[in-house]
Every structure is written in C-alpha cells, then in structure tokens.
mmCIF file of the C-alpha atoms, coordinates in Angstrom:
data_MODEL
# 
_entry.id   MODEL 
# 
loop_
_atom_site.group_PDB 
_atom_site.id 
_atom_site.type_symbol 
_atom_site.label_atom_id 
_atom_site.label_alt_id 
_atom_site.label_comp_id 
_atom_site.label_asym_id 
_atom_site.label_entity_id 
_atom_site.label_seq_id 
_atom_site.pdbx_PDB_ins_code 
_atom_site.Cartn_x 
_atom_site.Cartn_y 
_atom_site.Cartn_z 
_atom_site.occupancy 
_atom_site.B_iso_or_equiv 
_atom_site.pdbx_formal_charge 
_atom_site.auth_seq_id 
_atom_site.auth_comp_id 
_atom_site.auth_asym_id 
_atom_site.auth_atom_id 
_atom_site.pdbx_PDB_model_num 
ATOM 1  C CA . UNK A 1 1  ? 0.086  0.006  -0.040  1.00 0.00 ? 1  UNK A CA 1 
ATOM 2  C CA . UNK A 1 2  ? 1.278  3.507  -0.969  1.00 0.00 ? 2  UNK A CA 1 
ATOM 3  C CA . UNK A 1 3  ? 1.937  5.882  1.823   1.00 0.00 ? 3  UNK A CA 1 
ATOM 4  C CA . UNK A 1 4  ? 2.097  9.540  0.759   1.00 0.00 ? 4  UNK A CA 1 
ATOM 5  C CA . UNK A 1 5  ? 4.190  10.479 3.930   1.00 0.00 ? 5  UNK A CA 1 
ATOM 6  C CA . UNK A 1 6  ? 6.794  7.900  2.768   1.00 0.00 ? 6  UNK A CA 1 
ATOM 7  C CA . UNK A 1 7  ? 7.045  9.462  -0.650  1.00 0.00 ? 7  UNK A CA 1 
ATOM 8  C CA . UNK A 1 8  ? 7.476  12.965 0.662   1.00 0.00 ? 8  UNK A CA 1 
ATOM 9  C CA . UNK A 1 9  ? 10.281 11.720 3.038   1.00 0.00 ? 9  UNK A CA 1 
ATOM 10 C CA . UNK A 1 10 ? 11.899 10.018 -0.031  1.00 0.00 ? 10 UNK A CA 1 
ATOM 11 C CA . UNK A 1 11 ? 11.749 13.181 -2.067  1.00 0.00 ? 11 UNK A CA 1 
ATOM 12 C CA . UNK A 1 12 ? 13.488 15.165 0.750   1.00 0.00 ? 12 UNK A CA 1 
ATOM 13 C CA . UNK A 1 13 ? 16.204 12.528 0.995   1.00 0.00 ? 13 UNK A CA 1 
ATOM 14 C CA . UNK A 1 14 ? 16.808 12.749 -2.829  1.00 0.00 ? 14 UNK A CA 1 
ATOM 15 C CA . UNK A 1 15 ? 17.095 16.480 -2.501  1.00 0.00 ? 15 UNK A CA 1 
ATOM 16 C CA . UNK A 1 16 ? 19.499 16.230 0.430   1.00 0.00 ? 16 UNK A CA 1 
ATOM 17 C CA . UNK A 1 17 ? 21.561 13.770 -1.699  1.00 0.00 ? 17 UNK A CA 1 
ATOM 18 C CA . UNK A 1 18 ? 21.442 16.089 -4.594  1.00 0.00 ? 18 UNK A CA 1 
ATOM 19 C CA . UNK A 1 19 ? 23.001 18.831 -2.564  1.00 0.00 ? 19 UNK A CA 1 
ATOM 20 C CA . UNK A 1 20 ? 25.527 16.611 -0.997  1.00 0.00 ? 20 UNK A CA 1 
ATOM 21 C CA . UNK A 1 21 ? 26.863 15.553 -4.435  1.00 0.00 ? 21 UNK A CA 1 
ATOM 22 C CA . UNK A 1 22 ? 27.974 19.199 -4.875  1.00 0.00 ? 22 UNK A CA 1 
ATOM 23 C CA . UNK A 1 23 ? 29.905 19.684 -1.643  1.00 0.00 ? 23 UNK A CA 1 
ATOM 24 C CA . UNK A 1 24 ? 29.773 19.216 2.185   1.00 0.00 ? 24 UNK A CA 1 
ATOM 25 C CA . UNK A 1 25 ? 26.884 21.092 3.804   1.00 0.00 ? 25 UNK A CA 1 
ATOM 26 C CA . UNK A 1 26 ? 26.016 22.321 7.360   1.00 0.00 ? 26 UNK A CA 1 
ATOM 27 C CA . UNK A 1 27 ? 22.608 21.671 8.819   1.00 0.00 ? 27 UNK A CA 1 
ATOM 28 C CA . UNK A 1 28 ? 21.414 25.277 8.562   1.00 0.00 ? 28 UNK A CA 1 
ATOM 29 C CA . UNK A 1 29 ? 22.765 25.566 4.929   1.00 0.00 ? 29 UNK A CA 1 
ATOM 30 C CA . UNK A 1 30 ? 20.628 22.571 4.037   1.00 0.00 ? 30 UNK A CA 1 
ATOM 31 C CA . UNK A 1 31 ? 17.528 23.942 5.756   1.00 0.00 ? 31 UNK A CA 1 
ATOM 32 C CA . UNK A 1 32 ? 17.739 27.271 4.011   1.00 0.00 ? 32 UNK A CA 1 
ATOM 33 C CA . UNK A 1 33 ? 18.488 25.701 0.589   1.00 0.00 ? 33 UNK A CA 1 
ATOM 34 C CA . UNK A 1 34 ? 15.691 23.225 0.867   1.00 0.00 ? 34 UNK A CA 1 
ATOM 35 C CA . UNK A 1 35 ? 12.685 25.426 0.995   1.00 0.00 ? 35 UNK A CA 1 
ATOM 36 C CA . UNK A 1 36 ? 9.765  23.872 2.895   1.00 0.00 ? 36 UNK A CA 1 
ATOM 37 C CA . UNK A 1 37 ? 11.605 21.250 4.799   1.00 0.00 ? 37 UNK A CA 1 
ATOM 38 C CA . UNK A 1 38 ? 11.032 21.370 8.509   1.00 0.00 ? 38 UNK A CA 1 
ATOM 39 C CA . UNK A 1 39 ? 13.823 21.072 11.082  1.00 0.00 ? 39 UNK A CA 1 
ATOM 40 C CA . UNK A 1 40 ? 12.381 17.676 12.268  1.00 0.00 ? 40 UNK A CA 1 
ATOM 41 C CA . UNK A 1 41 ? 12.246 16.176 8.744   1.00 0.00 ? 41 UNK A CA 1 
ATOM 42 C CA . UNK A 1 42 ? 15.701 17.287 7.963   1.00 0.00 ? 42 UNK A CA 1 
ATOM 43 C CA . UNK A 1 43 ? 17.042 15.965 11.335  1.00 0.00 ? 43 UNK A CA 1 
ATOM 44 C CA . UNK A 1 44 ? 15.283 12.697 10.893  1.00 0.00 ? 44 UNK A CA 1 
ATOM 45 C CA . UNK A 1 45 ? 16.394 12.351 7.291   1.00 0.00 ? 45 UNK A CA 1 
ATOM 46 C CA . UNK A 1 46 ? 20.019 13.066 8.040   1.00 0.00 ? 46 UNK A CA 1 
ATOM 47 C CA . UNK A 1 47 ? 20.102 10.709 11.042  1.00 0.00 ? 47 UNK A CA 1 
ATOM 48 C CA . UNK A 1 48 ? 18.505 7.857  9.035   1.00 0.00 ? 48 UNK A CA 1 
ATOM 49 C CA . UNK A 1 49 ? 20.882 8.442  6.052   1.00 0.00 ? 49 UNK A CA 1 
ATOM 50 C CA . UNK A 1 50 ? 23.839 8.414  8.508   1.00 0.00 ? 50 UNK A CA 1 
ATOM 51 C CA . UNK A 1 51 ? 22.499 5.192  10.100  1.00 0.00 ? 51 UNK A CA 1 
ATOM 52 C CA . UNK A 1 52 ? 22.254 3.609  6.689   1.00 0.00 ? 52 UNK A CA 1 
ATOM 53 C CA . UNK A 1 53 ? 25.881 4.610  5.941   1.00 0.00 ? 53 UNK A CA 1 
ATOM 54 C CA . UNK A 1 54 ? 24.908 6.975  3.109   1.00 0.00 ? 54 UNK A CA 1 
ATOM 55 C CA . UNK A 1 55 ? 26.330 10.129 4.732   1.00 0.00 ? 55 UNK A CA 1 
ATOM 56 C CA . UNK A 1 56 ? 28.986 10.952 7.174   1.00 0.00 ? 56 UNK A CA 1 
ATOM 57 C CA . UNK A 1 57 ? 28.427 13.500 9.961   1.00 0.00 ? 57 UNK A CA 1 
ATOM 58 C CA . UNK A 1 58 ? 31.580 15.324 11.292  1.00 0.00 ? 58 UNK A CA 1 
ATOM 59 C CA . UNK A 1 59 ? 31.416 17.374 14.435  1.00 0.00 ? 59 UNK A CA 1 
ATOM 60 C CA . UNK A 1 60 ? 34.251 19.979 14.840  1.00 0.00 ? 60 UNK A CA 1 
ATOM 61 C CA . UNK A 1 61 ? 35.349 20.922 18.249  1.00 0.00 ? 61 UNK A CA 1 
ATOM 62 C CA . UNK A 1 62 ? 34.814 24.734 17.895  1.00 0.00 ? 62 UNK A CA 1 
ATOM 63 C CA . UNK A 1 63 ? 32.737 27.249 19.587  1.00 0.00 ? 63 UNK A CA 1 
ATOM 64 C CA . UNK A 1 64 ? 30.065 27.335 18.480  1.00 0.00 ? 64 UNK A CA 1 
ATOM 65 C CA . UNK A 1 65 ? 30.161 23.750 17.457  1.00 0.00 ? 65 UNK A CA 1 
ATOM 66 C CA . UNK A 1 66 ? 30.281 23.153 13.670  1.00 0.00 ? 66 UNK A CA 1 
ATOM 67 C CA . UNK A 1 67 ? 28.791 20.081 12.099  1.00 0.00 ? 67 UNK A CA 1 
ATOM 68 C CA . UNK A 1 68 ? 29.231 19.060 8.417   1.00 0.00 ? 68 UNK A CA 1 
ATOM 69 C CA . UNK A 1 69 ? 27.504 16.334 6.342   1.00 0.00 ? 69 UNK A CA 1 
ATOM 70 C CA . UNK A 1 70 ? 29.190 14.718 3.438   1.00 0.00 ? 70 UNK A CA 1 
ATOM 71 C CA . UNK A 1 71 ? 28.454 11.651 1.299   1.00 0.00 ? 71 UNK A CA 1 
ATOM 72 C CA . UNK A 1 72 ? 30.238 8.451  2.377   1.00 0.00 ? 72 UNK A CA 1 
ATOM 73 C CA . UNK A 1 73 ? 31.687 6.185  -0.221  1.00 0.00 ? 73 UNK A CA 1 
ATOM 74 C CA . UNK A 1 74 ? 28.434 4.221  -0.159  1.00 0.00 ? 74 UNK A CA 1 
ATOM 75 C CA . UNK A 1 75 ? 26.545 7.444  -0.907  1.00 0.00 ? 75 UNK A CA 1 
ATOM 76 C CA . UNK A 1 76 ? 28.960 8.463  -3.675  1.00 0.00 ? 76 UNK A CA 1 
ATOM 77 C CA . UNK A 1 77 ? 28.254 5.047  -5.280  1.00 0.00 ? 77 UNK A CA 1 
ATOM 78 C CA . UNK A 1 78 ? 24.615 6.164  -5.887  1.00 0.00 ? 78 UNK A CA 1 
ATOM 79 C CA . UNK A 1 79 ? 25.585 8.867  -8.142  1.00 0.00 ? 79 UNK A CA 1 
ATOM 80 C CA . UNK A 1 80 ? 25.060 6.774  -11.394 1.00 0.00 ? 80 UNK A CA 1 
ATOM 81 C CA . UNK A 1 81 ? 21.666 5.831  -10.171 1.00 0.00 ? 81 UNK A CA 1 
ATOM 82 C CA . UNK A 1 82 ? 20.605 9.355  -9.460  1.00 0.00 ? 82 UNK A CA 1 
ATOM 83 C CA . UNK A 1 83 ? 22.098 10.555 -12.767 1.00 0.00 ? 83 UNK A CA 1 
ATOM 84 C CA . UNK A 1 84 ? 20.025 8.006  -14.528 1.00 0.00 ? 84 UNK A CA 1 
ATOM 85 C CA . UNK A 1 85 ? 16.969 9.125  -12.776 1.00 0.00 ? 85 UNK A CA 1 
ATOM 86 C CA . UNK A 1 86 ? 17.708 12.807 -13.740 1.00 0.00 ? 86 UNK A CA 1 
ATOM 87 C CA . UNK A 1 87 ? 18.224 11.900 -17.299 1.00 0.00 ? 87 UNK A CA 1 
ATOM 88 C CA . UNK A 1 88 ? 14.879 9.871  -17.338 1.00 0.00 ? 88 UNK A CA 1 
ATOM 89 C CA . UNK A 1 89 ? 13.024 12.853 -15.878 1.00 0.00 ? 89 UNK A CA 1 
ATOM 90 C CA . UNK A 1 90 ? 14.512 15.283 -18.328 1.00 0.00 ? 90 UNK A CA 1 
ATOM 91 C CA . UNK A 1 91 ? 13.444 12.934 -21.316 1.00 0.00 ? 91 UNK A CA 1 
ATOM 92 C CA . UNK A 1 92 ? 9.997  12.437 -19.693 1.00 0.00 ? 92 UNK A CA 1 
ATOM 93 C CA . UNK A 1 93 ? 9.532  16.261 -19.328 1.00 0.00 ? 93 UNK A CA 1 
ATOM 94 C CA . UNK A 1 94 ? 10.395 16.629 -23.126 1.00 0.00 ? 94 UNK A CA 1 
ATOM 95 C CA . UNK A 1 95 ? 7.811  14.079 -24.067 1.00 0.00 ? 95 UNK A CA 1 
ATOM 96 C CA . UNK A 1 96 ? 5.207  15.883 -22.041 1.00 0.00 ? 96 UNK A CA 1 
ATOM 97 C CA . UNK A 1 97 ? 5.620  19.161 -23.778 1.00 0.00 ? 97 UNK A CA 1 
# 
C-alpha cells in the first residue's frame, strides 16, 4: 500500500543527496536551501541516512560547534543511479511538452 508520507520523505532525501553531491553542507545551509523542509524532517532524514551509511556527520570541536554532512563512499556510489533518474526525468519532461 502506498503511503504519501513515505513518498514525501523520500523526495526530501533525494534533494539532500543532490546537494551533498555538490559539496559538504552544514545543517542550517541545507535547511535554508531546501525550501519547505521542517527542522524535524531534515534532522530525521540526516540521522536515517547516517545510520544507513549513506552520509558521514563530522562534528568539529569549535565554539560554536560546527557540524558538516558529506556523502560516504556508499553514498557516492549512488551517483550513477541518481544521474540516470535525472536523465529519465529530463526525457520524460520533453515528451510531455
């Protein structure tokens, strides 16, 4: 059975991945860039992706504390899959015009 909440969380995770393919990001940078994502959804998504080994969270011993998120090697290995999804979406969009 399809759950709309699951689909929405999946979309947020894909957008987080899209950003992390560009460079490391801090939490507030992601939150500002991903318009509409709540703090809870971003926190839950990042934690789940870290637990799954897709991203790495690094805490720097600074004041104030600085935390960066980067793709792990497992996360980097997903790039061809996401590139293929992007290509399919682009082609689909052209067909629908």
